[in-house]
Amino acid sequence: MDMGLWFRVQAFLTHEARLMDDQHLEEWVALFSDDVRYWMPLVTNRTGRDQGKEISTYGQVAHFDENKTSLSNRVRRLDTGMAWSETPPSRTRHLVTNVEVMELMDEGVVRIRSNFLIYRSHLEYDLEIFGGYREDYLRPQGDSWLICRRDIILDQSVVTQKNLGIFF
Amino acid sequence: MKSHFEHLIDLTKGDINRNIFSDPETFELELERIFAKCWLLLGHESMLPKVNDFFTTYMGRDPVIVTRKADGTIGCYLNMCRHRGNRVCRADSGNARAFSCPFHGWTFSNDGRLSNVPGFKEIYLEKLDIEAHGLVPVAKIASYKGLLFATFDNNAPTLEDYLGDMAWYLDMILDRREGGIEFLPGTHKWLVHTNWKFPVDNFIGDSYHGPVSHKSAWVSGFEGMPLRKSGYGYEGFQVNPGGGHGFGTRWAANKEEVFEMSLPEFRDYEKMRLDESIQRLGELRGLHFSPMHASIFPNVSLLWQGGAIRVWHPKGPKLTEAWGWVFVDKAAPDDYKREKGLHMLQRHGTSGTWEADDVDNWVQCHSSSEGYVARRYPQNLEMGLGDEITDPSSIHPDIRGKLGRFQSEINQRGFYRHWAKMMDDATAPSVPDMSRKACS
């Protein structure tokens, strides 16, 4: 295992998480490539022969299915000062762990996985801990990366909080 | 003498007593007098394309399984083993001929029959009344042009009578193109800490809140259809067809105005499908009405051109589970359907840039109405009272129902009027009889 690569990936994800938690969202969205696919599928409960179909397929209705434009627009909305459901903004704490370099792909792209626990507190009592994992494709950019694809699997079938108004 | 619930709603002034949103006894009574009597939305026939397909949902707070039986018809049953009440199906959806209870192994085929009881001979000594212990079926199940409804009340009117003129208006979705609609696969499900009536009355007639609640979405690239104008009072109506149902619509004088109200990415499709819709539905429903929002009594809401339909499942006086689907014309091309799905999930549903701002409003409206003092002051739903359009046929001869101005609370008042009427009707719902024959 290339420890140097693993360390740099870990540092990149840690920095990315801090940008979200400190609400530097314009800097955060700049970490994504112009052709990014940012996707959080639906997760369902399945039994018997239907096990294995819990996660919706790409192209179906999802929680998030964003390109660079819509992701940027989501950030723009928060900057208007009129996004009432995020006024005041949610307090988030993104804990990113279990980082693994899964595959070295063509053109230096690295496929990685990480787990997340996101503590999210909003207003007085709205509190949730979201758990799940992300599979990211990192494309080299200078001495860092751009995220050109992010698949987010949220470990919930019914979302138990009022909205997914934060980023993952 | 005013009855118990009618006096909580003063429609001469538009006053609504806040207790109805938080009182636990009222909620329990709603389960009996509203949810056990009304026709409730299960989903759409397109959710069960193959024989033995099933999905689970709720009718009120009762969990049900909806199945495509071997004969092709659709059944709906309480998801409850008749032994000790365990859920026999814990999946959201799938394909199965039968459901086995994981407790003692009672097995029910997907038409509700109790098909196997382990130890029936050795332990029950064949005394168990098999026929009386199948899954409890709904009293009635029906489809209006693909939209599936069911009721637990044997005395309920037919679905067509229940929907009344709302069915005629729903044709603007269900019958605007050959083949009707389908639901895209996938259900948004999320919990909201509010009373179910808040979201329903928001969608039934609140075209007043858009410019404030949703401004941030409008200006950041998440506009909705039909396009809104800024300001108030532009051309459109709240339509109240009775039965507790209602919707709001913009008005298009001609085809150009229809196209102006569509988003650029959907305009080509609108141009392509409009003549067919006018031909199928006539000028009022096919051309002039560009509907925006609606609710079907008691707990279904939709955004006509946003392609969103949802059920607000009542979980408690302060808890609602929202389920949302995307619907599209079946005849539409695949890239349009994909675009519609994206359009919907970015505005509505779990991460929706519109929905989020709505939800916090409902939650805070509820939480501010829990105090003793707060509950002594009524909610104000007086907008447009006395300014109804007294002669709807002067707008168009085909209009059915009552009409209010575009921003007016006529539909919210209509919803609570019907709610109070049903709550004051003490006739018990006539649920299916599952009584046993005498033991022999």
Coordinates of C-alpha atoms in Angstrom, one line a residue:
Chain A
M1 CA 0.0 0.0 0.0
D2 CA 1.2 3.4 -0.9
M3 CA 1.2 5.1 2.4
G4 CA 2.0 8.5 0.9
L5 CA -1.0 8.4 -1.4
W6 CA -3.3 7.2 1.4
F7 CA -2.1 10.1 3.6
R8 CA -2.6 12.7 1.0
V9 CA -6.1 11.4 0.3
Q10 CA -6.9 11.4 4.0
A11 CA -5.7 15.0 4.3
F12 CA -7.7 16.0 1.3
L13 CA -10.9 14.6 2.7
T14 CA -10.2 16.1 6.1
H15 CA -9.7 19.6 4.5
E16 CA -12.9 19.1 2.5
A17 CA -14.9 18.2 5.6
R18 CA -13.7 21.4 7.4
L19 CA -14.8 23.5 4.4
M20 CA -18.3 22.2 4.8
D21 CA -18.3 22.5 8.6
D22 CA -16.9 26.0 8.5
Q23 CA -19.4 26.9 5.8
H24 CA -16.8 27.9 3.2
L25 CA -19.1 26.4 0.6
E26 CA -17.8 28.3 -2.4
E27 CA -14.3 26.9 -1.7
W28 CA -15.9 23.5 -1.1
V29 CA -17.8 23.4 -4.4
A30 CA -14.5 24.4 -6.2
L31 CA -13.1 21.0 -5.2
F32 CA -15.5 19.4 -7.7
S33 CA -14.7 19.1 -11.4
D34 CA -16.8 20.8 -14.0
D35 CA -18.1 17.4 -15.2
V36 CA -18.8 16.1 -11.7
R37 CA -21.6 13.6 -10.9
Y38 CA -22.7 14.0 -7.3
W39 CA -25.3 11.3 -6.5
M40 CA -27.0 10.0 -3.4
P41 CA -29.4 7.1 -4.3
L42 CA -32.4 6.0 -2.4
V43 CA -32.1 3.1 0.0
T44 CA -34.9 0.7 0.6
N45 CA -35.7 -2.3 2.7
R46 CA -35.7 -5.6 0.8
T47 CA -36.1 -9.2 1.8
G48 CA -35.8 -12.6 0.2
R49 CA -35.1 -12.7 -3.5
D50 CA -35.1 -8.9 -3.7
Q51 CA -32.0 -8.6 -1.5
G52 CA -29.3 -6.9 -3.4
K53 CA -31.7 -4.3 -4.8
E54 CA -31.7 -2.0 -1.8
I55 CA -29.9 0.8 -3.5
S56 CA -31.5 2.6 -6.4
T57 CA -29.7 2.7 -9.8
Y58 CA -28.2 5.8 -11.3
G59 CA -30.8 7.7 -13.4
Q60 CA -33.7 6.8 -11.1
V61 CA -35.1 9.2 -8.6
A62 CA -32.5 9.9 -5.9
H63 CA -31.9 12.1 -2.9
F64 CA -29.2 14.1 -4.7
D65 CA -28.4 13.9 -8.4
E66 CA -26.3 16.9 -9.2
N67 CA -23.9 18.3 -11.8
K68 CA -21.5 21.2 -11.2
T69 CA -24.3 23.7 -12.1
S70 CA -26.9 22.4 -9.7
L71 CA -24.4 21.8 -7.0
S72 CA -23.2 25.4 -7.4
N73 CA -26.8 26.6 -7.4
R74 CA -27.5 24.9 -4.2
V75 CA -24.6 26.8 -2.7
R76 CA -25.8 30.0 -4.3
R77 CA -29.2 29.5 -2.7
L78 CA -27.6 29.4 0.7
D79 CA -25.7 32.7 -0.1
T80 CA -28.9 34.6 -0.9
G81 CA -29.6 35.0 2.8
M82 CA -33.2 33.9 2.1
A83 CA -32.8 30.2 2.5
W84 CA -35.0 30.2 5.5
S85 CA -34.6 26.5 6.4
E86 CA -30.8 27.2 6.7
T87 CA -31.3 30.6 8.5
P88 CA -29.5 30.2 10.9
P89 CA -27.5 27.5 9.2
S90 CA -27.2 23.9 10.4
R91 CA -24.3 23.2 12.6
T92 CA -22.5 20.2 11.1
R93 CA -19.5 18.1 12.1
H94 CA -18.4 15.8 9.4
L95 CA -16.4 12.9 10.8
V96 CA -14.7 11.2 7.9
T97 CA -13.0 7.8 8.6
N98 CA -12.3 4.4 7.2
V99 CA -10.5 5.9 4.2
E100 CA -9.3 3.4 1.7
V101 CA -7.6 3.7 -1.7
M102 CA -9.7 1.2 -3.7
E103 CA -8.2 1.5 -7.2
L104 CA -5.7 3.4 -9.3
M105 CA -7.4 4.1 -12.6
D106 CA -6.4 5.7 -15.9
E107 CA -5.0 9.2 -16.1
G108 CA -4.1 9.1 -12.4
V109 CA -7.7 9.0 -11.2
V110 CA -7.9 7.4 -7.8
R111 CA -11.1 5.7 -6.6
I112 CA -11.5 5.9 -2.8
R113 CA -14.0 5.0 -0.1
S114 CA -14.6 6.8 3.1
N115 CA -17.2 6.5 5.9
F116 CA -19.0 9.4 7.4
L117 CA -20.8 10.3 10.5
I118 CA -22.3 13.8 10.2
Y119 CA -23.6 15.3 13.4
R120 CA -26.1 17.9 12.4
S121 CA -27.8 20.2 14.8
H122 CA -30.3 22.9 13.7
L123 CA -32.3 25.4 15.7
E124 CA -33.2 24.1 19.2
Y125 CA -33.9 20.5 19.0
D126 CA -33.4 19.3 15.4
L127 CA -30.7 16.8 15.8
E128 CA -29.5 13.9 13.7
I129 CA -26.4 11.8 13.2
F130 CA -26.2 10.7 9.5
G131 CA -24.1 7.7 8.8
G132 CA -23.0 6.3 5.5
Y133 CA -20.1 6.0 3.1
R134 CA -18.9 7.8 0.0
E135 CA -17.1 6.4 -3.1
D136 CA -15.1 9.2 -4.7
Y137 CA -13.2 9.4 -7.9
L138 CA -10.3 11.9 -7.5
R139 CA -8.7 13.4 -10.7
P140 CA -5.3 14.9 -10.3
Q141 CA -5.2 18.7 -10.4
G142 CA -1.9 20.4 -9.7
D143 CA -0.6 18.9 -6.5
S144 CA -4.1 18.1 -5.3
W145 CA -7.3 16.7 -6.8
L146 CA -10.7 17.5 -8.1
I147 CA -13.6 15.2 -7.2
C148 CA -15.1 14.2 -10.5
R149 CA -17.6 11.7 -9.1
R150 CA -19.1 11.2 -5.7
D151 CA -21.6 8.4 -4.8
I152 CA -23.0 8.9 -1.3
I153 CA -24.8 6.0 0.4
L154 CA -26.9 7.2 3.3
D155 CA -27.6 4.4 5.8
Q156 CA -31.3 5.3 6.1
S157 CA -34.4 4.2 4.2
V158 CA -36.8 6.7 5.7
V159 CA -34.8 9.9 6.3
T160 CA -35.4 10.6 9.9
Q161 CA -34.7 14.3 9.8
K162 CA -36.7 17.1 8.2
N163 CA -34.5 17.6 5.2
L164 CA -31.1 16.8 3.7
G165 CA -30.3 20.5 3.6
I166 CA -26.6 20.0 4.2
F167 CA -23.8 18.6 2.0
F168 CA -22.3 15.1 2.3
Chain B
M1 CA -76.1 24.1 19.0
K2 CA -72.8 23.9 17.3
S3 CA -71.2 20.5 17.3
H4 CA -68.0 19.6 18.8
F5 CA -65.6 20.2 15.9
E6 CA -67.7 22.6 13.8
H7 CA -67.4 25.2 16.5
L8 CA -63.6 25.0 16.3
I9 CA -63.8 26.3 12.8
D10 CA -65.5 29.7 12.3
L11 CA -65.8 30.1 8.5
T12 CA -67.7 33.4 8.8
K13 CA -64.4 34.9 10.0
G14 CA -61.8 32.4 8.8
D15 CA -60.8 31.5 12.4
I16 CA -59.2 28.0 13.0
N17 CA -58.7 26.9 16.6
R18 CA -55.1 25.8 17.1
N19 CA -56.0 22.9 19.3
I20 CA -56.9 20.8 16.3
F21 CA -53.2 20.6 15.4
S22 CA -51.8 19.4 18.7
D23 CA -54.6 17.7 20.7
P24 CA -53.9 14.0 21.0
E25 CA -57.6 13.1 21.4
T26 CA -58.4 14.9 18.2
F27 CA -55.7 12.9 16.5
E28 CA -57.0 9.6 17.7
L29 CA -60.5 10.6 16.6
E30 CA -59.1 11.6 13.1
L31 CA -57.8 8.0 12.8
E32 CA -61.4 6.8 13.1
R33 CA -63.5 9.5 11.5
I34 CA -61.1 10.6 8.7
F35 CA -58.6 7.9 7.9
A36 CA -60.8 4.9 8.5
K37 CA -63.5 6.3 6.3
C38 CA -62.0 8.2 3.5
W39 CA -60.4 6.9 0.3
L40 CA -56.7 7.0 0.8
L41 CA -54.0 7.0 -1.9
L42 CA -51.9 3.8 -2.1
G43 CA -49.9 4.8 -5.2
H44 CA -50.2 4.2 -8.9
E45 CA -50.7 1.0 -10.9
S46 CA -47.4 1.5 -12.5
M47 CA -45.7 0.6 -9.2
L48 CA -46.9 -3.0 -9.6
P49 CA -46.0 -3.9 -13.2
K50 CA -45.6 -7.7 -12.8
V51 CA -47.8 -10.3 -11.2
N52 CA -46.8 -10.9 -7.5
D53 CA -45.2 -7.4 -7.3
F54 CA -45.9 -5.8 -4.0
F55 CA -45.2 -2.7 -2.0
T56 CA -46.0 -1.7 1.6
T57 CA -47.5 1.6 2.7
Y58 CA -49.8 3.0 5.3
M59 CA -53.5 3.9 5.4
G60 CA -53.7 6.4 8.2
R61 CA -51.5 4.7 10.7
D62 CA -52.4 1.2 9.6
P63 CA -49.6 -0.6 7.7
V64 CA -50.8 -2.3 4.5
I65 CA -49.4 -4.5 1.8
V66 CA -50.5 -3.7 -1.8
T67 CA -50.1 -6.7 -4.1
R68 CA -50.6 -7.6 -7.8
K69 CA -52.3 -10.9 -7.4
A70 CA -52.1 -13.9 -9.7
D71 CA -55.3 -12.9 -11.6
G72 CA -53.8 -9.5 -12.3
T73 CA -56.0 -7.5 -10.0
I74 CA -54.6 -5.5 -7.1
G75 CA -55.3 -6.3 -3.5
C76 CA -54.6 -4.4 -0.3
Y77 CA -54.4 -6.0 3.2
L78 CA -53.4 -5.0 6.7
N79 CA -49.7 -6.0 7.1
M80 CA -50.6 -7.8 10.3
C81 CA -50.4 -11.4 11.2
R82 CA -53.8 -12.6 12.5
H83 CA -52.1 -14.5 15.3
R84 CA -50.2 -12.0 17.4
G85 CA -50.1 -9.1 15.1
N86 CA -46.5 -9.2 13.8
R87 CA -45.8 -7.6 10.4
V88 CA -45.7 -10.3 7.9
C89 CA -43.9 -8.2 5.4
R90 CA -40.9 -6.1 6.4
A91 CA -39.8 -5.1 2.9
D92 CA -40.6 -1.8 1.2
S93 CA -41.3 -3.6 -2.1
G94 CA -40.5 -6.7 -4.1
N95 CA -42.0 -9.7 -5.7
A96 CA -43.5 -12.5 -3.7
R97 CA -46.3 -15.0 -3.9
A98 CA -46.7 -15.3 -0.2
F99 CA -45.7 -13.6 3.1
S100 CA -44.5 -15.7 6.0
C101 CA -44.7 -14.4 9.5
P102 CA -41.2 -14.7 11.1
F103 CA -42.7 -15.4 14.5
H104 CA -44.6 -18.7 14.2
G105 CA -44.6 -19.3 10.5
W106 CA -48.2 -18.5 9.6
T107 CA -48.1 -17.9 5.8
F108 CA -50.5 -15.8 3.8
S109 CA -50.7 -15.9 0.0
N110 CA -50.7 -12.5 -1.7
D111 CA -54.5 -12.5 -2.0
G112 CA -54.7 -12.5 1.8
R113 CA -55.7 -16.2 2.4
L114 CA -54.1 -18.0 5.3
S115 CA -52.4 -20.7 3.3
N116 CA -50.3 -22.5 5.9
V117 CA -50.3 -22.8 9.7
P118 CA -47.4 -24.9 11.1
G119 CA -48.9 -27.5 13.5
F120 CA -52.5 -26.9 12.3
K121 CA -53.2 -30.6 12.9
E122 CA -51.0 -31.5 15.8
I123 CA -51.3 -28.4 17.9
Y124 CA -54.5 -26.5 16.8
L125 CA -56.2 -29.9 16.4
E126 CA -57.7 -28.4 13.2
K127 CA -59.9 -26.1 15.3
L128 CA -58.4 -22.8 14.0
D129 CA -60.9 -21.1 11.7
I130 CA -58.6 -20.7 8.7
E131 CA -61.0 -18.7 6.6
A132 CA -61.6 -16.1 9.4
H133 CA -57.8 -15.6 9.9
G134 CA -56.6 -14.3 6.5
L135 CA -55.0 -10.9 6.2
V136 CA -57.7 -8.2 6.8
P137 CA -58.5 -6.8 3.3
V138 CA -59.5 -3.2 2.7
A139 CA -63.3 -2.7 2.3
K140 CA -62.9 -1.2 -1.2
I141 CA -60.0 -0.7 -3.6
A142 CA -60.3 1.2 -6.9
S143 CA -58.2 3.0 -9.5
Y144 CA -59.1 6.3 -11.0
K145 CA -57.2 6.3 -14.3
G146 CA -54.3 4.5 -12.8
L147 CA -54.2 6.3 -9.4
L148 CA -54.8 3.6 -6.7
F149 CA -57.0 4.3 -3.7
A150 CA -58.5 2.2 -1.0
T151 CA -60.8 2.5 2.0
F152 CA -61.5 0.5 5.1
D153 CA -65.1 1.6 5.2
N154 CA -67.7 -0.6 3.6
N155 CA -70.1 2.4 3.7
A156 CA -67.8 4.7 1.7
P157 CA -69.2 6.1 -1.5
T158 CA -67.6 5.0 -4.8
L159 CA -64.2 6.5 -5.5
E160 CA -65.7 8.6 -8.3
D161 CA -68.4 10.0 -6.0
Y162 CA -65.8 10.6 -3.3
L163 CA -63.5 12.6 -5.7
G164 CA -66.5 14.3 -7.3
D165 CA -65.5 17.1 -9.7
M166 CA -61.9 16.8 -8.4
A167 CA -61.7 13.7 -10.6
W168 CA -62.6 15.8 -13.7
Y169 CA -59.9 18.2 -12.8
L170 CA -57.4 15.4 -12.1
D171 CA -57.8 14.4 -15.7
M172 CA -55.5 17.4 -16.4
I173 CA -52.7 15.0 -15.2
L174 CA -54.2 11.6 -15.6
D175 CA -55.7 12.0 -19.1
R176 CA -53.9 14.8 -20.8
R177 CA -52.0 12.3 -23.0
E178 CA -52.7 8.9 -24.5
G179 CA -51.6 6.2 -21.9
G180 CA -52.0 8.5 -18.9
I181 CA -49.1 8.7 -16.4
E182 CA -46.7 6.5 -14.6
F183 CA -44.8 7.0 -11.3
L184 CA -41.0 7.0 -11.8
P185 CA -39.5 4.2 -9.6
G186 CA -38.4 5.4 -6.1
T187 CA -40.2 6.9 -3.2
H188 CA -38.8 9.8 -1.1
K189 CA -39.7 9.1 2.5
W190 CA -38.9 11.5 5.4
L191 CA -40.1 12.4 8.9
V192 CA -41.5 15.9 9.7
H193 CA -42.4 17.0 13.2
T194 CA -45.7 18.7 12.4
N195 CA -49.4 17.8 12.2
W196 CA -50.4 16.3 8.9
K197 CA -52.9 19.0 8.2
F198 CA -50.3 21.7 7.8
P199 CA -48.7 20.4 4.6
V200 CA -52.1 19.4 3.2
D201 CA -53.5 22.9 3.6
N202 CA -50.3 24.4 2.3
F203 CA -50.7 22.5 -1.0
I204 CA -54.4 22.9 -1.2
G205 CA -54.6 26.6 -1.6
D206 CA -51.5 28.5 -0.5
S207 CA -50.2 30.4 -3.5
Y208 CA -49.4 33.3 -1.2
H209 CA -46.3 31.9 0.4
G210 CA -44.3 31.3 -2.8
P211 CA -42.7 34.7 -3.2
V212 CA -41.4 34.7 0.4
S213 CA -40.8 31.0 1.3
H214 CA -39.2 30.0 -2.0
K215 CA -37.5 33.1 -3.1
S216 CA -34.0 31.7 -2.5
A217 CA -34.7 28.8 -4.8
W218 CA -36.3 31.0 -7.5
V219 CA -33.3 33.2 -7.7
S220 CA -30.6 30.5 -7.6
G221 CA -31.7 28.5 -10.7
F222 CA -34.4 26.3 -9.2
E223 CA -37.5 27.9 -10.7
G224 CA -40.7 25.9 -10.9
M225 CA -43.5 25.4 -13.4
P226 CA -45.8 27.1 -14.2
L227 CA -43.4 30.1 -13.9
R228 CA -44.3 32.5 -11.1
K229 CA -44.3 36.2 -11.4
S230 CA -43.2 38.4 -8.6
G231 CA -45.8 40.3 -6.7
Y232 CA -49.4 39.2 -6.1
G233 CA -52.8 39.1 -7.7
Y234 CA -51.9 38.0 -11.2
E235 CA -54.1 36.0 -13.4
G236 CA -55.2 32.7 -11.8
F237 CA -57.7 31.1 -9.4
Q238 CA -58.2 28.9 -6.5
V239 CA -60.7 26.2 -7.5
N240 CA -62.8 24.5 -4.9
P241 CA -64.7 21.6 -6.3
G242 CA -66.0 20.5 -2.9
G243 CA -65.4 17.3 -0.9
G244 CA -62.5 18.9 0.9
H245 CA -60.4 18.9 -2.3
G246 CA -58.9 22.0 -3.9
F247 CA -56.2 23.4 -6.2
G248 CA -54.7 26.6 -7.5
T249 CA -54.1 27.4 -11.1
R250 CA -52.7 30.1 -13.3
W251 CA -54.7 31.2 -16.3
A252 CA -53.4 31.1 -19.9
A253 CA -55.3 33.1 -22.4
N254 CA -53.7 31.4 -25.3
K255 CA -51.1 28.8 -26.3
E256 CA -48.2 31.4 -26.2
E257 CA -49.0 32.1 -22.6
V258 CA -48.8 28.4 -21.8
F259 CA -45.4 28.2 -23.4
E260 CA -44.2 31.3 -21.6
M261 CA -45.1 29.7 -18.3
S262 CA -42.9 26.7 -19.0
L263 CA -39.2 26.3 -18.2
P264 CA -36.8 26.4 -21.1
E265 CA -35.8 22.8 -20.7
F266 CA -39.5 21.7 -21.0
R267 CA -40.7 24.1 -23.6
D268 CA -40.2 21.8 -26.6
Y269 CA -42.2 19.1 -24.9
E270 CA -45.0 21.5 -24.0
K271 CA -45.2 22.6 -27.6
M272 CA -45.3 19.0 -28.8
R273 CA -48.0 17.8 -26.4
L274 CA -50.4 20.8 -26.1
D275 CA -52.6 20.1 -29.0
E276 CA -53.2 16.6 -27.9
S277 CA -54.2 17.8 -24.4
I278 CA -56.6 20.4 -25.7
Q279 CA -58.2 17.8 -28.0
R280 CA -58.6 15.3 -25.1
L281 CA -59.7 17.7 -22.4
G282 CA -61.2 20.7 -24.1
E283 CA -60.1 24.4 -23.8
L284 CA -60.6 25.0 -20.1
R285 CA -58.7 22.0 -18.8
G286 CA -56.4 21.6 -21.8
L287 CA -55.4 25.2 -22.4
H288 CA -56.6 27.9 -20.0
F289 CA -55.9 26.2 -16.7
S290 CA -52.2 25.9 -15.8
P291 CA -52.5 24.3 -12.4
M292 CA -49.9 24.7 -9.8
H293 CA -50.7 22.9 -6.5
A294 CA -53.5 20.8 -5.1
S295 CA -54.6 18.5 -2.3
I296 CA -57.0 15.6 -2.4
F297 CA -58.8 15.1 0.9
P298 CA -57.6 14.0 3.4
N299 CA -53.8 13.7 2.9
V300 CA -52.7 13.7 -0.7
S301 CA -51.0 16.7 -2.3
L302 CA -49.5 17.3 -5.7
L303 CA -47.7 19.8 -7.9
W304 CA -49.2 19.4 -11.3
Q305 CA -46.4 20.6 -13.5
G306 CA -43.6 19.9 -11.1
G307 CA -44.7 16.3 -11.4
A308 CA -44.7 15.7 -7.7
I309 CA -47.4 13.7 -5.8
R310 CA -47.2 12.8 -2.1
V311 CA -49.0 11.3 0.8
W312 CA -48.7 12.8 4.3
H313 CA -48.9 9.7 6.6
P314 CA -50.2 10.7 10.1
K315 CA -47.9 9.3 12.7
G316 CA -49.0 11.4 15.7
P317 CA -50.4 14.8 16.5
K318 CA -46.9 16.1 16.0
L319 CA -45.4 13.7 13.5
T320 CA -46.0 13.2 9.8
E321 CA -44.1 10.9 7.4
A322 CA -44.0 12.4 4.0
W323 CA -43.8 10.0 0.9
G324 CA -43.2 11.6 -2.5
W325 CA -43.2 10.3 -6.0
V326 CA -42.5 11.8 -9.4
F327 CA -45.1 11.3 -12.1
V328 CA -44.7 11.8 -15.8
D329 CA -46.7 11.2 -19.0
K330 CA -46.2 7.6 -20.0
A331 CA -45.9 8.8 -23.6
A332 CA -43.1 11.2 -22.9
P333 CA -39.6 10.5 -24.2
D334 CA -37.0 9.0 -21.9
D335 CA -34.8 12.1 -21.7
Y336 CA -37.9 14.2 -20.7
K337 CA -38.7 11.7 -17.9
R338 CA -35.1 11.9 -16.6
E339 CA -35.2 15.7 -16.7
K340 CA -38.5 15.7 -14.8
G341 CA -37.0 13.4 -12.1
L342 CA -34.1 15.7 -11.7
H343 CA -36.3 18.8 -11.7
M344 CA -38.4 17.3 -8.9
L345 CA -35.7 16.0 -6.6
Q346 CA -33.8 19.3 -6.7
R347 CA -36.8 21.3 -5.7
H348 CA -39.0 18.9 -3.7
G349 CA -38.5 15.8 -1.5
T350 CA -35.7 15.1 0.9
S351 CA -33.0 17.5 -0.5
G352 CA -35.5 19.8 -2.2
T353 CA -34.5 23.5 -2.3
W354 CA -38.2 24.4 -2.1
E355 CA -39.4 21.7 0.2
A356 CA -36.9 22.5 3.0
D357 CA -38.2 26.0 3.4
D358 CA -41.8 24.7 3.5
V359 CA -41.0 22.1 6.1
D360 CA -39.5 24.4 8.6
N361 CA -42.5 26.7 8.3
W362 CA -44.9 23.8 9.2
V363 CA -42.7 22.6 12.0
Q364 CA -42.5 26.1 13.6
C365 CA -46.2 26.8 13.0
H366 CA -46.9 23.7 15.0
S367 CA -44.4 24.2 17.7
S368 CA -45.5 27.7 18.4
S369 CA -49.1 26.4 18.9
E370 CA -48.3 24.1 21.8
G371 CA -48.5 26.5 24.6
Y372 CA -51.6 27.2 26.7
V373 CA -51.7 30.9 25.9
A374 CA -50.9 30.4 22.2
R375 CA -53.8 28.0 21.7
R376 CA -56.3 30.7 22.9
Y377 CA -55.7 32.6 19.7
P378 CA -57.2 31.3 16.4
Q379 CA -55.3 31.0 13.2
N380 CA -56.4 33.4 10.6
L381 CA -57.6 32.0 7.3
E382 CA -59.7 34.9 6.2
M383 CA -58.0 35.9 2.9
G384 CA -60.5 36.4 0.2
L385 CA -63.5 35.8 2.5
G386 CA -66.4 37.5 0.8
D387 CA -64.5 38.1 -2.4
E388 CA -65.1 34.8 -4.0
I389 CA -65.9 34.9 -7.7
T390 CA -69.6 34.6 -7.5
D391 CA -70.2 33.6 -11.1
P392 CA -67.4 31.2 -12.2
S393 CA -69.2 30.6 -15.5
S394 CA -68.4 34.2 -16.4
I395 CA -64.8 33.2 -16.4
H396 CA -65.5 30.1 -18.5
P397 CA -68.8 28.2 -18.9
D398 CA -67.1 24.8 -18.1
I399 CA -65.8 25.7 -14.7
R400 CA -67.0 23.3 -11.9
G401 CA -67.0 24.3 -8.3
K402 CA -66.4 27.5 -6.5
L403 CA -63.7 30.0 -7.4
G404 CA -61.5 32.3 -5.4
R405 CA -58.8 34.8 -6.6
F406 CA -55.4 33.4 -7.2
Q407 CA -54.1 34.3 -3.8
S408 CA -57.0 33.5 -1.4
E409 CA -57.6 31.0 1.3
I410 CA -60.9 29.6 0.0
N411 CA -59.4 26.1 -0.3
Q412 CA -58.0 26.0 3.2
R413 CA -61.4 27.1 4.5
G414 CA -63.0 24.4 2.3
F415 CA -60.6 21.8 3.7
Y416 CA -61.3 22.6 7.3
R417 CA -65.1 22.8 6.7
H418 CA -65.0 19.3 5.3
W419 CA -62.7 18.1 8.1
A420 CA -65.1 19.4 10.8
K421 CA -68.1 17.9 9.1
M422 CA -66.4 14.5 9.0
M423 CA -65.1 14.8 12.6
D424 CA -68.7 15.6 13.7
D425 CA -70.1 12.5 12.0
A426 CA -70.1 9.9 14.7
T427 CA -71.1 7.0 12.4
A428 CA -68.5 4.3 13.0
P429 CA -66.6 3.1 9.9
S430 CA -67.8 -0.2 8.8
V431 CA -64.6 -2.2 8.6
P432 CA -64.4 -5.7 7.1
D433 CA -66.0 -8.4 9.2
M434 CA -63.4 -11.0 10.1
S435 CA -65.4 -12.7 12.8
R436 CA -65.0 -16.4 13.3
K437 CA -67.5 -19.1 12.9
A438 CA -68.2 -20.8 16.2
C439 CA -65.6 -23.4 17.2
S440 CA -66.9 -26.9 16.6

